[in-house]
């Protein structure tokens, strides 16, 4: 990533409807990345905005009995209000109906036309109204429908203007092949290269006004408006002074990242680079396509009534928790599933139990035993070695994963440092040190735990700016110290002495599951119980199917001690375990080899399903199943909170 600047963009959002979790996700991700780069002292520019022309917006205006610009003016504030609520720190918000944009789009079109890069011709093709795209017959999906949205297409013949996109095909393939960072993640790069294996056609960049009046008029033919994608993509350059302010443009362009959703890959990785090439403008460094948020296992859609409203989520659970969940839960590049249950689980485990708990214990004990203040920073000793190590690893991991766009992994390592903080605190038991009058040790333990908090709160600051500000204030930081500086964050001993720590209300009060009645973020919240119940079959991950106690009683869960563990030949994910069930020994085959080594397992007491029919896994018999919890790419075995002999029944 060029250190000279960091220019990040989100897609510009259509103003035909209100913002949903997908819009919120990309914008929060851009915000987190922008905030990190600012804290790394890299000059940063963060652009978002709205896509206000085209058929979708015109149709929404008609539906709502408004003029198109009234429709835009009304909807744009919903996005702007949401960004305010979500603490988005964009430097600019571009609307494609603004003069600064329209003038430069016209200038670019005229330039391309004058140079013969745009020409007029008759066009016959299949047109998809919702997608606003023409398709050739061979590109239609089975049944002759739109390959993207699978809806009916219409045959149209009309005179139009075309951009000579086809002539850049070989050049584009070469650029993509020579710049692996240009399209990320790698599977999206393969997708674009696959698309480019077919002959590339020229791009129709006009729409006759007779069909669509709402757009930027072509400078060389007043009977046409500009195709909305040509208009929209240009926002990334017009917002930073393209054609109007060369100094600003030179400062920010090329963009470091265009963040997009996977559905708008072709427009960004084929149309946009060829347009820039024709205009003689450098290409963005990277286009990063993230996956989609599903609701449970379903696609989010109005017709399913499962559209997650980010405003409602923030109101119910707080902005920071919502930001945290979205960033921690989605493995960048893949689809992720949103359910309120997974939100609450992650909130309770990461934020309430781990981070919030460490914060409140440390601060409380500094008050109880040290009068609320540290008299001097205390150097770490051997007892702190692990804590210092894991905390330093969190800093390194966060920075590395920011560069590799695997933010969720950086966050997971920061949480590992929080958990180490809690372990350290339990192990050192400052309350006992206080009782024993070991003042120097007590000072060191509390100071070290507070240092861990200072560092993790700094690392999580871009993700949860509000709550981390509260935590850092509570630790006695003030003024300029609230915003962490990544370059100095890791220096142990950064927490100034002589400050009074303030009492804070719990940062993340636990959410009791019984509060979960319906999904507050979705439209279902307002539906009747009967209707909610009806949705159970369709979407079991969202509305929970209930079972009788008798159903649960059919499962025999038992504790088992692992006696031996060894790999299964030719199956690199499987381990074969011999477990002691108290009255008998069993062989269990489990897909845990990527998470545990055999040495880590031997001696552990785990939980197994004891009355499962035996099954063959890769030709090896498994006489039961062990229980493990999985979240994203992490897996942890269920173990006991204390010692019990093997064969104890669970229920
Ligand atoms: N206006 C165009 C973008 C032009 S950029 C020059 C557009 N707008 S959009 O409002 O329809 O979509 C904006 C973004 O939201 C896209 O990146 C799309 O992938 C994303 N999402 C829409 N639904 C989504 C989810 N369910 N999950 C995550 N992102 C999703 O396309």
mmCIF file of C-alpha atoms in Angstrom, residues 8-13 20-31 33 48 83 182-189 191-192 236 257-266 268-269 286-294 300 326-327 329-337 404-408:
data_model
loop_
_atom_site.group_PDB
_atom_site.id
_atom_site.type_symbol
_atom_site.label_atom_id
_atom_site.label_comp_id
_atom_site.label_asym_id
_atom_site.label_seq_id
_atom_site.Cartn_x
_atom_site.Cartn_y
_atom_site.Cartn_z
ATOM 1 C CA UNK A 8 -10.582 4.825 0.087
ATOM 2 C CA UNK A 9 -14.040 4.781 -1.460
ATOM 3 C CA UNK A 10 -17.350 3.009 -0.966
ATOM 4 C CA UNK A 11 -19.780 2.362 -3.800
ATOM 5 C CA UNK A 12 -22.125 5.286 -4.189
ATOM 6 C CA UNK A 13 -25.530 4.083 -3.100
ATOM 7 C CA UNK A 20 -29.722 -1.476 4.813
ATOM 8 C CA UNK A 21 -27.073 -3.540 6.566
ATOM 9 C CA UNK A 22 -25.155 -4.120 3.297
ATOM 10 C CA UNK A 23 -24.690 -0.388 2.780
ATOM 11 C CA UNK A 24 -23.819 0.074 6.443
ATOM 12 C CA UNK A 25 -21.260 -2.720 6.290
ATOM 13 C CA UNK A 26 -19.178 -1.320 3.425
ATOM 14 C CA UNK A 27 -19.276 2.164 4.847
ATOM 15 C CA UNK A 28 -18.221 1.016 8.334
ATOM 16 C CA UNK A 29 -15.428 -1.072 6.825
ATOM 17 C CA UNK A 30 -14.188 1.948 4.875
ATOM 18 C CA UNK A 31 -14.454 4.033 8.026
ATOM 19 C CA UNK A 33 -9.728 1.398 7.450
ATOM 20 C CA UNK A 48 -18.710 8.002 0.005
ATOM 21 C CA UNK A 83 -23.572 7.820 8.566
ATOM 22 C CA UNK A 182 -5.524 -5.013 -8.393
ATOM 23 C CA UNK A 183 -8.544 -7.252 -7.804
ATOM 24 C CA UNK A 184 -8.947 -8.735 -4.340
ATOM 25 C CA UNK A 185 -9.558 -11.267 -2.949
ATOM 26 C CA UNK A 186 -7.884 -13.675 -5.374
ATOM 27 C CA UNK A 187 -11.070 -15.597 -6.219
ATOM 28 C CA UNK A 188 -12.676 -12.387 -7.503
ATOM 29 C CA UNK A 189 -9.615 -11.776 -9.674
ATOM 30 C CA UNK A 191 -13.804 -14.376 -11.714
ATOM 31 C CA UNK A 192 -12.918 -11.272 -13.733
ATOM 32 C CA UNK A 236 -14.266 8.325 -7.770
ATOM 33 C CA UNK A 257 -9.013 0.880 -2.416
ATOM 34 C CA UNK A 258 -12.395 0.857 -4.043
ATOM 35 C CA UNK A 259 -14.474 -1.237 -1.650
ATOM 36 C CA UNK A 260 -17.391 -2.897 -3.388
ATOM 37 C CA UNK A 261 -19.838 -5.756 -2.969
ATOM 38 C CA UNK A 262 -19.296 -8.879 -5.073
ATOM 39 C CA UNK A 263 -22.305 -8.105 -7.289
ATOM 40 C CA UNK A 264 -20.699 -5.030 -8.822
ATOM 41 C CA UNK A 265 -17.412 -6.645 -9.748
ATOM 42 C CA UNK A 266 -17.632 -6.421 -13.535
ATOM 43 C CA UNK A 268 -15.560 -1.970 -11.358
ATOM 44 C CA UNK A 269 -12.957 -4.355 -12.713
ATOM 45 C CA UNK A 286 -6.970 -2.166 -5.595
ATOM 46 C CA UNK A 287 -10.588 -3.065 -5.967
ATOM 47 C CA UNK A 288 -11.735 -5.166 -3.051
ATOM 48 C CA UNK A 289 -15.019 -7.055 -3.337
ATOM 49 C CA UNK A 290 -16.566 -8.237 -0.100
ATOM 50 C CA UNK A 291 -19.246 -10.884 0.246
ATOM 51 C CA UNK A 292 -22.884 -10.441 1.093
ATOM 52 C CA UNK A 293 -24.700 -10.419 4.360
ATOM 53 C CA UNK A 294 -27.298 -13.114 4.393
ATOM 54 C CA UNK A 300 -31.888 -10.327 2.255
ATOM 55 C CA UNK A 326 -20.061 -6.469 11.473
ATOM 56 C CA UNK A 327 -16.277 -6.167 11.435
ATOM 57 C CA UNK A 329 -18.121 -11.550 12.107
ATOM 58 C CA UNK A 330 -17.539 -11.260 8.371
ATOM 59 C CA UNK A 331 -14.483 -12.969 7.070
ATOM 60 C CA UNK A 332 -13.546 -10.415 4.436
ATOM 61 C CA UNK A 333 -14.317 -11.601 0.944
ATOM 62 C CA UNK A 334 -16.851 -14.289 1.931
ATOM 63 C CA UNK A 335 -20.558 -14.146 2.658
ATOM 64 C CA UNK A 336 -21.602 -13.893 6.290
ATOM 65 C CA UNK A 337 -24.781 -14.671 8.102
ATOM 66 C CA UNK A 404 -3.846 -8.064 3.854
ATOM 67 C CA UNK A 405 -7.513 -7.027 4.263
ATOM 68 C CA UNK A 406 -8.299 -9.661 6.860
ATOM 69 C CA UNK A 407 -9.529 -7.307 9.510
ATOM 70 C CA UNK A 408 -11.492 -10.000 11.330
#
